[in-house]
Short mmCIF file of C-alpha atoms and ligand atoms in Angstrom, two decimals:
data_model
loop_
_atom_site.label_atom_id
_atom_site.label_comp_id
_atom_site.label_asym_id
_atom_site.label_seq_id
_atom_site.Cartn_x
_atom_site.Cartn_y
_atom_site.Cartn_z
CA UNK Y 9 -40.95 24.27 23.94
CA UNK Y 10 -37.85 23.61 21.73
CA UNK Y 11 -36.75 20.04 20.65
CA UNK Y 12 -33.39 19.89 22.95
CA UNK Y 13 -30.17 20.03 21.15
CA UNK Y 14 -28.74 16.73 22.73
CA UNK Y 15 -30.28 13.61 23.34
CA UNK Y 16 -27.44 13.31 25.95
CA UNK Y 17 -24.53 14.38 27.23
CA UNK Y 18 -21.92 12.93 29.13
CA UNK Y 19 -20.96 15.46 31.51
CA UNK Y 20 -17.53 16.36 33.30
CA UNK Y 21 -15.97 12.94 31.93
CA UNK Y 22 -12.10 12.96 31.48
CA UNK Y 23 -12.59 12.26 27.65
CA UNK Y 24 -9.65 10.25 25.80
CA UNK Y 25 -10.09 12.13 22.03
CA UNK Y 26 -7.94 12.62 18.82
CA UNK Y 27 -6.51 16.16 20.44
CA UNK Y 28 -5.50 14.91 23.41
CA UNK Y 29 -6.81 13.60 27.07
CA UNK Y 30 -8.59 16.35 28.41
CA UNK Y 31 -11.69 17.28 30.98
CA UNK Y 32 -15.60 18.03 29.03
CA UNK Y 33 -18.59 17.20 27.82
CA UNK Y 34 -19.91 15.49 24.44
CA UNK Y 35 -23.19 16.03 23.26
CA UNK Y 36 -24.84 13.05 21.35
CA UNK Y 37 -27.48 13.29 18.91
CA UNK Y 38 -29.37 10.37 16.48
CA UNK Y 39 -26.73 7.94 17.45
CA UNK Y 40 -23.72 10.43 16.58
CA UNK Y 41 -21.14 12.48 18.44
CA UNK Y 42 -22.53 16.04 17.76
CA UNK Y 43 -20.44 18.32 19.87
CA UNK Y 44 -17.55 18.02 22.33
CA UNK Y 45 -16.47 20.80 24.93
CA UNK Y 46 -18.33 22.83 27.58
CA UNK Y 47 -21.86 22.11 27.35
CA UNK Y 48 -24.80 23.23 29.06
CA UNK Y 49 -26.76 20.86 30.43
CA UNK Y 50 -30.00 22.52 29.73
CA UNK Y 51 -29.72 21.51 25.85
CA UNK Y 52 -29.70 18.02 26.30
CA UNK Y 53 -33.02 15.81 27.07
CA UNK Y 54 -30.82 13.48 29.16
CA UNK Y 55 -27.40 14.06 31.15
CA UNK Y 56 -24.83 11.41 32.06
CA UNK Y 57 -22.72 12.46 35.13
CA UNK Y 58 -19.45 10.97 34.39
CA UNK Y 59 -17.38 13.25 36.32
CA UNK Y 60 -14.11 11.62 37.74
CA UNK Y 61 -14.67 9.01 35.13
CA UNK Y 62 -12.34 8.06 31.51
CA UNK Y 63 -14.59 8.19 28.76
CA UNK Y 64 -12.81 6.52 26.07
CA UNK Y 65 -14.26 5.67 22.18
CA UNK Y 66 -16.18 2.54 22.64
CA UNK Y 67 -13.98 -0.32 22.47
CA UNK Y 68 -14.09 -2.95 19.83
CA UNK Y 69 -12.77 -6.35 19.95
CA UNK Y 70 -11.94 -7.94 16.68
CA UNK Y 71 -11.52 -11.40 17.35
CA UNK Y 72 -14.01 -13.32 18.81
CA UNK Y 73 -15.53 -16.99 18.63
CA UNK Y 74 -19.00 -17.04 19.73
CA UNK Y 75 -19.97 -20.86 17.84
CA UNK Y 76 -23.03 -19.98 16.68
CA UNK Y 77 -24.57 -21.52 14.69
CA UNK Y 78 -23.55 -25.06 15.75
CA UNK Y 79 -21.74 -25.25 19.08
CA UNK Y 80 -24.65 -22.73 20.90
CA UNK Y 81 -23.56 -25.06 24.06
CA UNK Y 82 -19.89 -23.59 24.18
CA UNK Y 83 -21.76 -19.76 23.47
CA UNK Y 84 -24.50 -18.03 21.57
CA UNK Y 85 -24.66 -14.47 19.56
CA UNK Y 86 -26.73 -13.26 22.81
CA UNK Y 87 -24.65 -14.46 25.13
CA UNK Y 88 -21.38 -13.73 23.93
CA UNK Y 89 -22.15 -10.26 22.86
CA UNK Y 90 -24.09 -9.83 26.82
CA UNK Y 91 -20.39 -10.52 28.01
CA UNK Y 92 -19.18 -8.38 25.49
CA UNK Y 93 -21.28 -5.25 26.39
CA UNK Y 94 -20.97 -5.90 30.04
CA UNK Y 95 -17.25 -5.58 29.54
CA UNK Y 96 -17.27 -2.04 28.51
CA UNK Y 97 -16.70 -4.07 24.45
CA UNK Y 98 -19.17 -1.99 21.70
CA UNK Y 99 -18.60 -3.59 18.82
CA UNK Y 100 -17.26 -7.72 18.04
CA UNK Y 101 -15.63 -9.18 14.78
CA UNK Y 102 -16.93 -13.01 15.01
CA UNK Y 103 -14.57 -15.77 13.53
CA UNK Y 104 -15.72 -18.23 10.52
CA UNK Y 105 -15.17 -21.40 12.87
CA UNK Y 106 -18.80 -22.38 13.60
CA UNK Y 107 -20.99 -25.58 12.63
CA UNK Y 108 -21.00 -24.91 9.28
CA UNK Y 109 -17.91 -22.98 8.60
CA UNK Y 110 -18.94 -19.29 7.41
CA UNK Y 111 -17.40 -19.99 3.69
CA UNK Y 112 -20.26 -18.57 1.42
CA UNK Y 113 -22.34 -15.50 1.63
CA UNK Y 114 -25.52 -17.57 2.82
CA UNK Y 115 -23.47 -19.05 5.91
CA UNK Y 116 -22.51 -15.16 6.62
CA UNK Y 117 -26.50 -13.80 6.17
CA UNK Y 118 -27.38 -16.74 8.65
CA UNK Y 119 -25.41 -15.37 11.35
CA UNK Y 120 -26.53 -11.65 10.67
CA UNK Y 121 -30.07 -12.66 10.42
CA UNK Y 122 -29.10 -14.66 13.79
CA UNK Y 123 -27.55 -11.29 15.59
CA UNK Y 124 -30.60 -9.38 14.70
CA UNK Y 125 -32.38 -8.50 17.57
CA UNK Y 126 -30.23 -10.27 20.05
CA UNK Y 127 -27.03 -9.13 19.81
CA UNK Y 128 -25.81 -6.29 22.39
CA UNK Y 129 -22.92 -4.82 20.81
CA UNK Y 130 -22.23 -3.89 17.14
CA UNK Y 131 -20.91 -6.97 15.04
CA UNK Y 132 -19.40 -8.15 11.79
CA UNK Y 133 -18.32 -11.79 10.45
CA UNK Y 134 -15.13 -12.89 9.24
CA UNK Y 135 -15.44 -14.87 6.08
CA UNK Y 136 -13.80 -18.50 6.32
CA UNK Y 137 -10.62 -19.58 3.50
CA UNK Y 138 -10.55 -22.84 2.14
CA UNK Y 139 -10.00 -24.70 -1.19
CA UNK Y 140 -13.73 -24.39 -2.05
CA UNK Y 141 -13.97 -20.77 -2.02
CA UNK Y 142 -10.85 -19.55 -2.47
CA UNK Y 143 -11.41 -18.19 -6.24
CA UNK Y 144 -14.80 -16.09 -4.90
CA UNK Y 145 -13.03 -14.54 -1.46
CA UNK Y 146 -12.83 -11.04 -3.62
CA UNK Y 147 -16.82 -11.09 -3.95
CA UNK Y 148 -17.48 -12.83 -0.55
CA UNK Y 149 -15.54 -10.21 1.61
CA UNK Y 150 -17.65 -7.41 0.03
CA UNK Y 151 -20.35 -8.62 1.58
CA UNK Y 152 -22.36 -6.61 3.74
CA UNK Y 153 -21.59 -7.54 7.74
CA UNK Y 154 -18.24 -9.14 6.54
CA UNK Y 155 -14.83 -7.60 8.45
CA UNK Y 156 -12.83 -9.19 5.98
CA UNK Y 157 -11.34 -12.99 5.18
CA UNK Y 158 -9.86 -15.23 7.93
CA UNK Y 159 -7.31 -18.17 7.29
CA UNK Y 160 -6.11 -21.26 9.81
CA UNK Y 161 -2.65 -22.29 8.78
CA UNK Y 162 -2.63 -24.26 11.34
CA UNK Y 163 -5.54 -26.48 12.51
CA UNK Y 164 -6.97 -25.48 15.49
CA UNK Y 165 -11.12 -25.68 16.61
CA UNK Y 166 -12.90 -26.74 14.02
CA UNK Y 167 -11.88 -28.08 10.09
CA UNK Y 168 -10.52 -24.84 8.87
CA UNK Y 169 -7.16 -24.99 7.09
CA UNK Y 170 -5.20 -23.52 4.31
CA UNK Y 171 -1.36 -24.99 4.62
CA UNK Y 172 -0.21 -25.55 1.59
CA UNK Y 173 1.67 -22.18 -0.33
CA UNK Y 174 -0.33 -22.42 -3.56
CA UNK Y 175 -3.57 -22.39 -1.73
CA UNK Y 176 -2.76 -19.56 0.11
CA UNK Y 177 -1.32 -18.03 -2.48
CA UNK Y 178 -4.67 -18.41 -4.31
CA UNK Y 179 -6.57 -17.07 -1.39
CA UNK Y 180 -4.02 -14.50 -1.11
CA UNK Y 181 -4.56 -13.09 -4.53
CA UNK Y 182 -8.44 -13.41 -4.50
CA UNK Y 183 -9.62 -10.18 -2.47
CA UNK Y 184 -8.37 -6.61 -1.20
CA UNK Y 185 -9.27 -6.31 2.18
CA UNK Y 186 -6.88 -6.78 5.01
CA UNK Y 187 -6.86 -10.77 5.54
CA UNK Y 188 -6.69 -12.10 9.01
CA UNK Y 189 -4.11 -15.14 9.50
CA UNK Y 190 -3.80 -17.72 12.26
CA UNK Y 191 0.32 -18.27 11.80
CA UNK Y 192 1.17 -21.63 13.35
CA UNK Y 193 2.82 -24.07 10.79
CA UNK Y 194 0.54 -27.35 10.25
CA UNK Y 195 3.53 -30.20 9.26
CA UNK Y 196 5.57 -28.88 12.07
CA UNK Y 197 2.63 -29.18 14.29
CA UNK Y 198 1.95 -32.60 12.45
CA UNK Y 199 5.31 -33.72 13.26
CA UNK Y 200 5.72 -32.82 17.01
CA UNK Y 201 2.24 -34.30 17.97
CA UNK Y 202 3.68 -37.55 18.80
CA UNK Y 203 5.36 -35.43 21.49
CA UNK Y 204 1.63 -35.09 23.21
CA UNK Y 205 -0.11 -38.15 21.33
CA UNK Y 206 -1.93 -40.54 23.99
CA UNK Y 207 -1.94 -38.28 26.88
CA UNK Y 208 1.06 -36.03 28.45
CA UNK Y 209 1.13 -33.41 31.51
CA UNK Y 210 -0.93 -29.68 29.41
CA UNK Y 211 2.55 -27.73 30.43
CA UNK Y 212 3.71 -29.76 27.58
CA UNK Y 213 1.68 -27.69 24.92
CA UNK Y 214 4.16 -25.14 24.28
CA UNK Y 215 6.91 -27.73 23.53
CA UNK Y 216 4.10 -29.14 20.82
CA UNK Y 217 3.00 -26.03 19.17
CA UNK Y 218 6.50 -24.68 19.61
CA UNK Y 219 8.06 -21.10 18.50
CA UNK Y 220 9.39 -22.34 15.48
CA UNK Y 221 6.03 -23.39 14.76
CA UNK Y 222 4.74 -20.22 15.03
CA UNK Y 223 7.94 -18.35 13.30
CA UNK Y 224 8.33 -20.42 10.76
CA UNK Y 225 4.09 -19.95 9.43
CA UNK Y 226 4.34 -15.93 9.67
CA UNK Y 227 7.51 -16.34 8.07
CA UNK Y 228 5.57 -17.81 5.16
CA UNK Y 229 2.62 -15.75 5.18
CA UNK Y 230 4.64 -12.46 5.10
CA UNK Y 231 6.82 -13.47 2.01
CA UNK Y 232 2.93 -14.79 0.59
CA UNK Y 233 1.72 -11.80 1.76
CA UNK Y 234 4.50 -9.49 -0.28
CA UNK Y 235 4.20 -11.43 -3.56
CA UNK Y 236 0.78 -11.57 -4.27
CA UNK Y 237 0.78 -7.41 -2.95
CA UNK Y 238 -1.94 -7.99 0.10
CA UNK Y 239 -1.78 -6.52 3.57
CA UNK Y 240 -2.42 -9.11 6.01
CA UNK Y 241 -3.18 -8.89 9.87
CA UNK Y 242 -1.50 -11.61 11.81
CA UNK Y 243 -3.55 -12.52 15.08
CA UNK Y 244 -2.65 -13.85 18.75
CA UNK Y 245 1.72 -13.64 17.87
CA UNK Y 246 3.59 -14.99 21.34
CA UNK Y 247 7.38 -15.39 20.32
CA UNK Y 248 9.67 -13.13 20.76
CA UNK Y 249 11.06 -14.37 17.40
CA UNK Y 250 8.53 -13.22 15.51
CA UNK Y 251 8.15 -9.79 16.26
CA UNK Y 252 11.29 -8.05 14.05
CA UNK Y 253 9.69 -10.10 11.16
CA UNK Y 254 6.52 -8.21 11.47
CA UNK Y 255 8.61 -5.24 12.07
CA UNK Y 256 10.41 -5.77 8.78
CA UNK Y 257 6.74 -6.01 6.90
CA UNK Y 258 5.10 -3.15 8.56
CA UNK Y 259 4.10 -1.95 5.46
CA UNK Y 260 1.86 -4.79 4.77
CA UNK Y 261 1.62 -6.59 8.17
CA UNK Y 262 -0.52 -5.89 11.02
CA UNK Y 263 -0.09 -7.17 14.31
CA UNK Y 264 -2.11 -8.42 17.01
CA UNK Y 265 -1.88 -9.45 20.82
CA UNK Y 266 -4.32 -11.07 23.34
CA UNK Y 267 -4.82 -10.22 27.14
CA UNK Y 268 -3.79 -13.41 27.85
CA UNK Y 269 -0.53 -13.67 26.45
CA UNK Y 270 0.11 -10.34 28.04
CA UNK Y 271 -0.94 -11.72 31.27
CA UNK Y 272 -0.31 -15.54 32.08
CA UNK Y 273 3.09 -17.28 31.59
CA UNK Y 274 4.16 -20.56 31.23
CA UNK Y 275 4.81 -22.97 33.43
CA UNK Y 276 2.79 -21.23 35.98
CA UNK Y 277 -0.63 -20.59 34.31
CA UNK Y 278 -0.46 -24.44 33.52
CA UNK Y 279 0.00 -25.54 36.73
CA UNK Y 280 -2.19 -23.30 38.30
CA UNK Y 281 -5.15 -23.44 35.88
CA UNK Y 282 -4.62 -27.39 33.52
CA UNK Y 283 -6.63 -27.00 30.19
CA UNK Y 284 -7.86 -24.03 31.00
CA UNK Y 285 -5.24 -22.21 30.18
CA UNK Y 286 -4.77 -24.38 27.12
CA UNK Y 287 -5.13 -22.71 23.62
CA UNK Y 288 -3.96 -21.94 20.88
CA UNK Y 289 -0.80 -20.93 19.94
CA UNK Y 290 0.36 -21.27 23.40
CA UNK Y 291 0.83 -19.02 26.56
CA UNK Y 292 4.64 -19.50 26.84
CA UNK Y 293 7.58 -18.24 28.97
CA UNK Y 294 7.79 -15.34 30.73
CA UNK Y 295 11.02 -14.06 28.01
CA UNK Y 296 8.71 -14.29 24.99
CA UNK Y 297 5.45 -12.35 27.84
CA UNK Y 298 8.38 -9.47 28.25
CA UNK Y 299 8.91 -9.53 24.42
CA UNK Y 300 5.24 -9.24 23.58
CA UNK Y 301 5.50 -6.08 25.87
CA UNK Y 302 8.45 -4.16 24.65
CA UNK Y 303 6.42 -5.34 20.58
CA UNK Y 304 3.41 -2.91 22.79
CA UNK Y 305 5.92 -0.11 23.59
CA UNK Y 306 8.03 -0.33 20.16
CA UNK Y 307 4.41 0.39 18.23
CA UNK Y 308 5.20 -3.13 16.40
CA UNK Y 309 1.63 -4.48 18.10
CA UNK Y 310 -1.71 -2.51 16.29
CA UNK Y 311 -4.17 -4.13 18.28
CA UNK Y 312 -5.63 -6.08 21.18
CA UNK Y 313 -7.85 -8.85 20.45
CA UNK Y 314 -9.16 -11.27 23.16
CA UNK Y 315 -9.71 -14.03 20.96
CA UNK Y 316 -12.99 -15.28 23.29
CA UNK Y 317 -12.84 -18.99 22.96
CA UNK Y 318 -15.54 -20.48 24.94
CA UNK Y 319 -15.54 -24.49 26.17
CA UNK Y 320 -17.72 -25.98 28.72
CA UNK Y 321 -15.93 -27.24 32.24
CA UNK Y 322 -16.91 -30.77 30.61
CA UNK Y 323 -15.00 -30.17 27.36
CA UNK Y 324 -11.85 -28.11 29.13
CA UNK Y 325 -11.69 -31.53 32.05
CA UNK Y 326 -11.19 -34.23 29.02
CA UNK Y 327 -7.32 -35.44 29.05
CA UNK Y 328 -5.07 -33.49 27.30
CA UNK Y 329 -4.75 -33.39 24.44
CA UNK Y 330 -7.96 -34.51 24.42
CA UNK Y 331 -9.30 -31.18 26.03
CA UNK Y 332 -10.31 -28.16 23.20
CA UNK Y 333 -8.00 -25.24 23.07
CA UNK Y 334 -9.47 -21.74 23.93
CA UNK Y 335 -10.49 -19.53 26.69
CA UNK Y 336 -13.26 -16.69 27.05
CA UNK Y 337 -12.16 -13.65 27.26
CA UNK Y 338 -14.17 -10.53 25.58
CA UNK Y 339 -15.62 -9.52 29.17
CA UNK Y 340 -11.97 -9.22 31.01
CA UNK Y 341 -10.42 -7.62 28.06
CA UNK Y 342 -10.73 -4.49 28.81
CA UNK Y 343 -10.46 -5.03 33.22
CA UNK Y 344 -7.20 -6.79 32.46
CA UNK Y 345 -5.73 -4.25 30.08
CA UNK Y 346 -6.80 -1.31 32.38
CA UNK Y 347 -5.15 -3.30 35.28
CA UNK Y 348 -2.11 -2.80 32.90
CA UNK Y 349 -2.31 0.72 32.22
CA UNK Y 350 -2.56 1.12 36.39
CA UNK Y 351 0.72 -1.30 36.86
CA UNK Y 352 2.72 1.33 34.18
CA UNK Y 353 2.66 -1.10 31.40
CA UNK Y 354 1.29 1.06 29.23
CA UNK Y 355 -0.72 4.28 28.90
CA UNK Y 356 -4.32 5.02 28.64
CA UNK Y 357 -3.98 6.52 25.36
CA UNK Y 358 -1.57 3.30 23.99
CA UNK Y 359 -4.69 1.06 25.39
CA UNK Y 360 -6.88 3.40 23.38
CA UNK Y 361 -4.75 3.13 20.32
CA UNK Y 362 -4.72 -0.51 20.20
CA UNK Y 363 -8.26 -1.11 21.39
CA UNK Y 364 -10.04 2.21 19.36
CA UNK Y 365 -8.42 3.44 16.87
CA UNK Y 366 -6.11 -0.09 15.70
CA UNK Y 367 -8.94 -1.89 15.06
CA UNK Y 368 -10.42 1.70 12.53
CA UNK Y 369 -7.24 1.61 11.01
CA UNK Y 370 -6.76 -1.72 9.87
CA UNK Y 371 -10.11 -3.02 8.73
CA UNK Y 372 -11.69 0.40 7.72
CA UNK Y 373 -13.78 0.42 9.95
CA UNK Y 374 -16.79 3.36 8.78
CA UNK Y 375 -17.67 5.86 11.97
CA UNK Y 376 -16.30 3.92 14.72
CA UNK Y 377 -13.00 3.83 17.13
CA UNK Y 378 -12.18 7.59 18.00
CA UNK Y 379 -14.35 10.83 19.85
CA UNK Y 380 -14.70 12.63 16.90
CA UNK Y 381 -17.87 15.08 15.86
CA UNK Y 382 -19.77 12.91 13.38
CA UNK Y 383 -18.19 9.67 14.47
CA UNK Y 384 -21.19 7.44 16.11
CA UNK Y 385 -21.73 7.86 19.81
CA UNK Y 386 -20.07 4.82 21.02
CA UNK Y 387 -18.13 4.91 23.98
CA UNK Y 388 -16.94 2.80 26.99
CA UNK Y 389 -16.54 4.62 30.22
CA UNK Y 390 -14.55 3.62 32.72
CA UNK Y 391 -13.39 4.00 36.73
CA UNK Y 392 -9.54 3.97 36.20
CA UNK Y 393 -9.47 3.55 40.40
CA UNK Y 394 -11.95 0.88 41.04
CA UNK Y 395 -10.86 -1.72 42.77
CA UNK Y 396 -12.57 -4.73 41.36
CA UNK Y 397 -12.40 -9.04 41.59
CA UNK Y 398 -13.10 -11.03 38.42
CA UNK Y 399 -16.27 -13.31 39.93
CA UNK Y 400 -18.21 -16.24 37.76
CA UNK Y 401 -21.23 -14.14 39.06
CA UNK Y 402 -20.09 -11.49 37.04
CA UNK Y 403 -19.84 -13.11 33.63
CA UNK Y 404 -22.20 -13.47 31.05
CA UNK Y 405 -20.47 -15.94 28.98
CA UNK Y 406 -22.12 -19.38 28.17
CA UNK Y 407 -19.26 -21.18 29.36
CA UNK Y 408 -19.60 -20.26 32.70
CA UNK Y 409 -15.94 -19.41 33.58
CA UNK Y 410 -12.50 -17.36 32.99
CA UNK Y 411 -8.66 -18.45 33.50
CA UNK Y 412 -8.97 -14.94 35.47
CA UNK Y 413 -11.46 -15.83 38.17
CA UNK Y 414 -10.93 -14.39 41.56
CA UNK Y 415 -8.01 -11.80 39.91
CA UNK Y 416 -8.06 -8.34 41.32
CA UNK Y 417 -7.91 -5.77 38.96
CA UNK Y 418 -7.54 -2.00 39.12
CA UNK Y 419 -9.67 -0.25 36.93
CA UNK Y 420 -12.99 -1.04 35.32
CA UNK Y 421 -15.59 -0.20 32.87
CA UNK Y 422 -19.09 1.63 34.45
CA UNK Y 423 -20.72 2.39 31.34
CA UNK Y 424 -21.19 1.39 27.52
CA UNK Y 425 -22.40 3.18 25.12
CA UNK Y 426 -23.72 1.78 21.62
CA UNK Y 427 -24.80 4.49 19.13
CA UNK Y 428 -26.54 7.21 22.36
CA UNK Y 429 -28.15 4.14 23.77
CA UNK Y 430 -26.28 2.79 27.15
CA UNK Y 431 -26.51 -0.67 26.71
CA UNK Y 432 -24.58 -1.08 30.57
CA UNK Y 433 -24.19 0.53 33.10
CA UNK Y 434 -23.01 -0.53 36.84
CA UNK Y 435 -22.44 -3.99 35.54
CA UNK Y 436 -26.15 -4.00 34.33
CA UNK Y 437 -27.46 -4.34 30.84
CA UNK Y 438 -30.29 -1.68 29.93
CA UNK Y 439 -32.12 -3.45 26.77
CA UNK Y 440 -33.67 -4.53 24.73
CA UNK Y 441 -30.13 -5.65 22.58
CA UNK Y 442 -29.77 -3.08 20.00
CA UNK Y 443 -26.37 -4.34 18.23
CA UNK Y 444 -26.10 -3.89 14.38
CA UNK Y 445 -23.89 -4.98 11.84
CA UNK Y 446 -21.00 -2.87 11.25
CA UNK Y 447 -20.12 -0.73 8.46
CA UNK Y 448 -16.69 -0.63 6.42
CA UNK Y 449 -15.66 2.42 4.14
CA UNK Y 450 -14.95 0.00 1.72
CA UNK Y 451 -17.79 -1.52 1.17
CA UNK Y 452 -20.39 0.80 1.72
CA UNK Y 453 -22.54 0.96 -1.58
CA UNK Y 454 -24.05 3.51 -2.92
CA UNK Y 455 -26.73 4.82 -0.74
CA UNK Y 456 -25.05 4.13 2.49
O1 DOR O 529 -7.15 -21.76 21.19
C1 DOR O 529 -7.82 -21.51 20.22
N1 DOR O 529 -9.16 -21.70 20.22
N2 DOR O 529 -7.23 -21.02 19.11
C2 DOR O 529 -7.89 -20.90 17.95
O2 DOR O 529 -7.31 -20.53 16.98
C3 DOR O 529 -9.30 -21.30 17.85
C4 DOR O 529 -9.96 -21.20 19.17
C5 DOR O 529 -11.32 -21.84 19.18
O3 DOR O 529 -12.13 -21.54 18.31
O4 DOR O 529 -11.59 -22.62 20.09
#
């Protein structure tokens, strides 16, 4: 007998690829993509019937908290990336704002070491900016299991912050990798907290981190950004006002926008939901929602990121603004968005762009993002008709709960598929977690 060809193939799947959306089968083999087109089924040891199903490249969400090590009660590495997988998500970038900070290449091999073995999806760590480090950022992003350098202009969980312009210039100037930048300007925040200070109704969060506070810090960072000669990626933007800036940078900007800000408006979503619709910068009106939307159609937004910020019911039911900003989100990422491609808000392929290929394209991502022969045999496979409710008994998250509870959603992911393993399938995960750190053309060494 003759080894088979294919250690699976996905058979009959409408497959989302580089040369266009089209009906076939791809044929996996050690982890890769090995063939796409008509296959026979006979060559492979295993067949996936995916007929009447999307198979798209296996999403990846590039901005995640998941507070480990150090605030494991919000969420964990296991958790987080459980939620992740079972959300149709392959691969997570993980943000520097844990218990310690991630700010030297020790902090970052603690949370890799930490992943191994118990992680579900693929992962890499952003590195954290501050003062202390900012003269070895070149060396730390290099490291292996690093997506790249993260900075807080704006203080938000945890003691991150870079806002003053020589600082950031510093960290700026120290690296080459696309730098990821929470724009939200810290003295303007400083001066409008009396606004909130000692207690005030959560609608009033916008009013505090307003949209010149956010206009006015990606303002900076792009003319940073241009003289020291670095591309930057600017995360979670929500003005209206801020969006022809980033158009005027494209060169060196990168944009990115969250499900939630695509979704909720204020003042509804603070009525409706309190703190738990509180983060940060702030769900706003409904003009700067339809603004964030035409960004989508315009090709001014690269990417979706959920920005999964975990806090316990405890934390989220303090007084504001006593309550911590943030909301999980990596599991309805992808349910939400494919809600949106149902509603006409944008196309499959657009979704695919921004959650596939965007996140390739900006960070460098090695072998990940698109259905390509070679490319590793990731993908997320969804049921574009399924009618489906967001339930707590579906989520995996630590925290226990999502601003999107008891939403009905059109669309939703069956299978994912890390590297030929399926890690879920039918909202089940088949173990044990596989997830690896991933791999950057940049830094790949040698013998990669
Ligand atoms: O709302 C937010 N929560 N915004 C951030 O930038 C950080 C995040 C968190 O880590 O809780």
């Amino acid at each position: 007998m003759t080894a088979a060809r294919f250690d699976l193939i996905l058979k009959g799947g409408t497959l989302v690829t580089p040369a266009g959306t089209r009906t076939g089968d791809v044929g996996l083999r050690d982890g890769r993509i090995a063939e796409i087109g008509a296959l026979n089924a006979g060559a492979a040891a295993a067949v996936l019937d995916v007929v009447g199903l999307h198979v798209l490249p296996g999403v990846i969400d590039t901005q995640v908290h998941f507070r480990e090590p150090g605030l494991e009660h919000k969420e964990d590495l296991a958790c987080g990336t459980a939620a992740a997988a079972l959300g149709g998500v392959v691969a997570v970038f993980e943000m520097p704002n844990t218990t310690p900070s991630t700010l030297n290449a020790a902090d970052l091999r603690d949370k890799l070491q930490r992943a191994e073995g118990r992680a579900w999806t693929d992962h890499a760590f952003f590195m954290g900016a501050a003062a202390e480090n900012a003269a070895h950022l070149g060396e730390l992003e290099q490291e292996p299991g690093c997506c790249g350098v993260k900075v807080f202009m704006g203080a938000s969980t945890g003691s991150l912050l870079v806002d003053d312009d020589e600082t950031l210039l510093q960290v700026l100037r120290n690296g080459r990798r696309r730098m990821a930048v929470h724009a939200e300007d810290e003295a303007r925040l400083r001066d409008r907290v009396a606004l909130v200070r000692g207690g005030a109704d959560v609608g009033r969060h916008p009013e505090w981190r307003d949209e010149e506070a956010a206009r006015l810090a990606t303002e900076r960072v792009l003319n940073l950004a241009r003289r020291a000669g670095r591309r930057i990626h600017v995360l979670h933007i929500t003005t209206a006002e801020e969006m022809p800036l980033l158009a005027a940078h494209k060169d060196i900007a990168t944009v990115e926008v969250t499900p939630q800000h695509l979704t909720l408006a204020a003042p509804e979503c603070y009525e409706r939901l309190g703190t738990l619709a509180q983060m940060n910068p702030p769900i706003r009106g409904v003009q700067h929602r339809d603004a964030l939307w035409r960004a989508i159609d315009q090709g001014i937004v690269d990417v979706i990121g959920s920005d999964h910020a975990p806090h316990t019911r405890e934390e989220k039911a303090r007084p504001y603004p006593t309550s911590p900003s943030g909301m999980p989100g990596v599991q309805t990422l992808l349910p939400l968005m494919l809600d949106h491609v149902n509603a006409g808000r944008l196309t499959l392929e657009r979704l695919v762009d921004l959650l596939c290929a965007g996140p390739q394209r900006i960070y460098g991502i090695a072998g990940k993002g698109r259905i390509a022969v070679g490319y590793d045999a990731d993908f997320t496979v969804v049921d574009l008709a399924a009618r489906r409710e967001i339930t707590a008994k579906w989520l995996a998250s630590k925290c226990g709960w999502s601003p999107f509870e008891g939403t009905r959603v059109t669309g939703w992911p069956k299978a994912t598929i890390l590297r030929g393993r399926i890690v879920m399938r039918e909202d089940e995960l088949q173990g044990p977690p596989s997830g690896r750190p991933v791999r950057f053309g940049d830094t790949l060494g040698p013998d990669a």
